[in-house]
Tab-separated table of C-alpha atoms in Angstrom:
chain	number	residue	atom	x	y	z
A	1	UNK	CA	-0.806	-17.262	4.674
A	2	UNK	CA	-2.490	-17.261	7.545
A	3	UNK	CA	-5.620	-15.160	8.079
A	4	UNK	CA	-6.831	-17.124	11.465
A	5	UNK	CA	-10.604	-17.910	10.782
A	6	UNK	CA	-11.930	-14.768	10.052
A	7	UNK	CA	-14.062	-14.029	6.469
A	8	UNK	CA	-14.431	-10.748	5.628
A	9	UNK	CA	-17.385	-9.250	3.582
A	10	UNK	CA	-16.868	-9.206	-0.571
A	11	UNK	CA	-16.376	-5.020	0.204
A	12	UNK	CA	-13.710	-5.590	2.654
A	13	UNK	CA	-12.034	-7.962	0.126
A	14	UNK	CA	-12.187	-4.561	-2.457
A	15	UNK	CA	-11.015	-2.179	-0.338
A	16	UNK	CA	-7.964	-4.519	1.059
A	17	UNK	CA	-7.256	-5.210	-2.884
A	18	UNK	CA	-6.666	-1.175	-3.202
A	19	UNK	CA	-4.825	-1.018	-0.364
A	20	UNK	CA	-2.651	-3.870	-2.025
A	21	UNK	CA	-2.257	-2.336	-5.530
A	22	UNK	CA	-0.976	1.175	-3.215
A	23	UNK	CA	1.542	-1.008	-1.358
A	24	UNK	CA	2.689	-2.427	-4.927
A	25	UNK	CA	3.129	0.758	-5.975
A	26	UNK	CA	5.702	1.738	-2.798
A	27	UNK	CA	6.975	-1.452	-2.673
A	28	UNK	CA	8.296	-1.191	-6.402
A	29	UNK	CA	9.268	1.967	-6.070
A	30	UNK	CA	6.319	3.134	-8.378
A	31	UNK	CA	7.638	1.102	-11.316
A	32	UNK	CA	4.161	-0.102	-11.181
A	33	UNK	CA	1.601	2.236	-10.492
A	34	UNK	CA	-1.484	1.238	-8.179
A	35	UNK	CA	-3.803	1.850	-11.279
A	36	UNK	CA	-1.711	-0.524	-13.168
A	37	UNK	CA	-1.589	-3.308	-9.975
A	38	UNK	CA	-5.758	-2.858	-10.148
A	39	UNK	CA	-5.995	-3.279	-13.712
A	40	UNK	CA	-3.454	-6.289	-14.074
A	41	UNK	CA	-4.557	-9.336	-15.939
A	42	UNK	CA	-1.252	-10.360	-15.680
A	43	UNK	CA	1.011	-11.716	-12.650
A	44	UNK	CA	2.551	-8.303	-11.234
A	45	UNK	CA	5.596	-9.797	-11.967
A	46	UNK	CA	4.803	-9.750	-15.828
A	47	UNK	CA	4.510	-5.682	-14.900
A	48	UNK	CA	7.481	-5.347	-13.438
A	49	UNK	CA	7.353	-5.947	-9.391
A	50	UNK	CA	10.685	-7.574	-8.855
A	51	UNK	CA	11.602	-9.988	-6.375
A	52	UNK	CA	12.825	-7.691	-4.244
A	53	UNK	CA	9.911	-5.614	-4.608
A	54	UNK	CA	7.875	-8.822	-3.713
A	55	UNK	CA	10.149	-9.039	-0.389
A	56	UNK	CA	9.065	-5.141	0.252
A	57	UNK	CA	5.730	-6.125	-0.397
A	58	UNK	CA	5.733	-9.048	1.980
A	59	UNK	CA	7.255	-6.887	4.863
A	60	UNK	CA	4.137	-4.381	4.287
A	61	UNK	CA	1.613	-6.561	3.955
A	62	UNK	CA	2.555	-8.429	7.388
A	63	UNK	CA	2.740	-5.327	9.046
A	64	UNK	CA	-0.572	-3.783	7.540
A	65	UNK	CA	-2.641	-6.713	8.064
A	66	UNK	CA	-1.109	-8.810	10.896
A	67	UNK	CA	-1.010	-11.831	8.395
A	68	UNK	CA	2.052	-14.373	8.399
A	69	UNK	CA	3.085	-14.759	4.501
A	70	UNK	CA	4.628	-17.714	4.277
A	71	UNK	CA	6.565	-19.059	1.387
A	72	UNK	CA	5.035	-22.008	0.082
A	73	UNK	CA	3.389	-21.965	-3.526
A	74	UNK	CA	0.323	-21.158	-2.428
A	75	UNK	CA	1.301	-18.078	-1.069
A	76	UNK	CA	3.744	-16.917	-3.531
A	77	UNK	CA	1.408	-17.619	-6.207
A	78	UNK	CA	-0.866	-15.155	-4.385
A	79	UNK	CA	2.094	-12.241	-4.776
A	80	UNK	CA	1.346	-12.376	-8.199
A	81	UNK	CA	-2.275	-11.193	-8.341
A	82	UNK	CA	-4.005	-9.090	-6.147
A	83	UNK	CA	-7.449	-10.682	-6.356
A	84	UNK	CA	-6.363	-13.690	-4.905
A	85	UNK	CA	-3.923	-11.597	-2.368
A	86	UNK	CA	-6.868	-10.018	-1.099
A	87	UNK	CA	-9.234	-13.184	-0.854
A	88	UNK	CA	-6.241	-14.730	1.305
A	89	UNK	CA	-5.962	-11.556	3.543
A	90	UNK	CA	-9.699	-11.344	4.474
A	91	UNK	CA	-9.718	-14.995	4.849
A	92	UNK	CA	-12.244	-15.766	1.258
A	93	UNK	CA	-10.086	-17.719	-0.295
A	94	UNK	CA	-11.902	-20.538	-1.604
């Protein structure tokens, strides 16, 4: 996932996470609500986010945030965790 060297403040990470939760709800056709995605302590796939929903989520992330989601192990792992995904998108990944 390319973040093109930008770093956002911590508040932006929280806002990004909240938007990602909304995108998860849309991508999963409501099978996983935004509230469930935000509160999740399990991987999103354990909540019911299917591989089809992940592909929809990737498309939505690329459109909304202008980042490229590659298919490396790191990027795919980020699709399971909104905190990690928000950090990657905002350039705050460790």
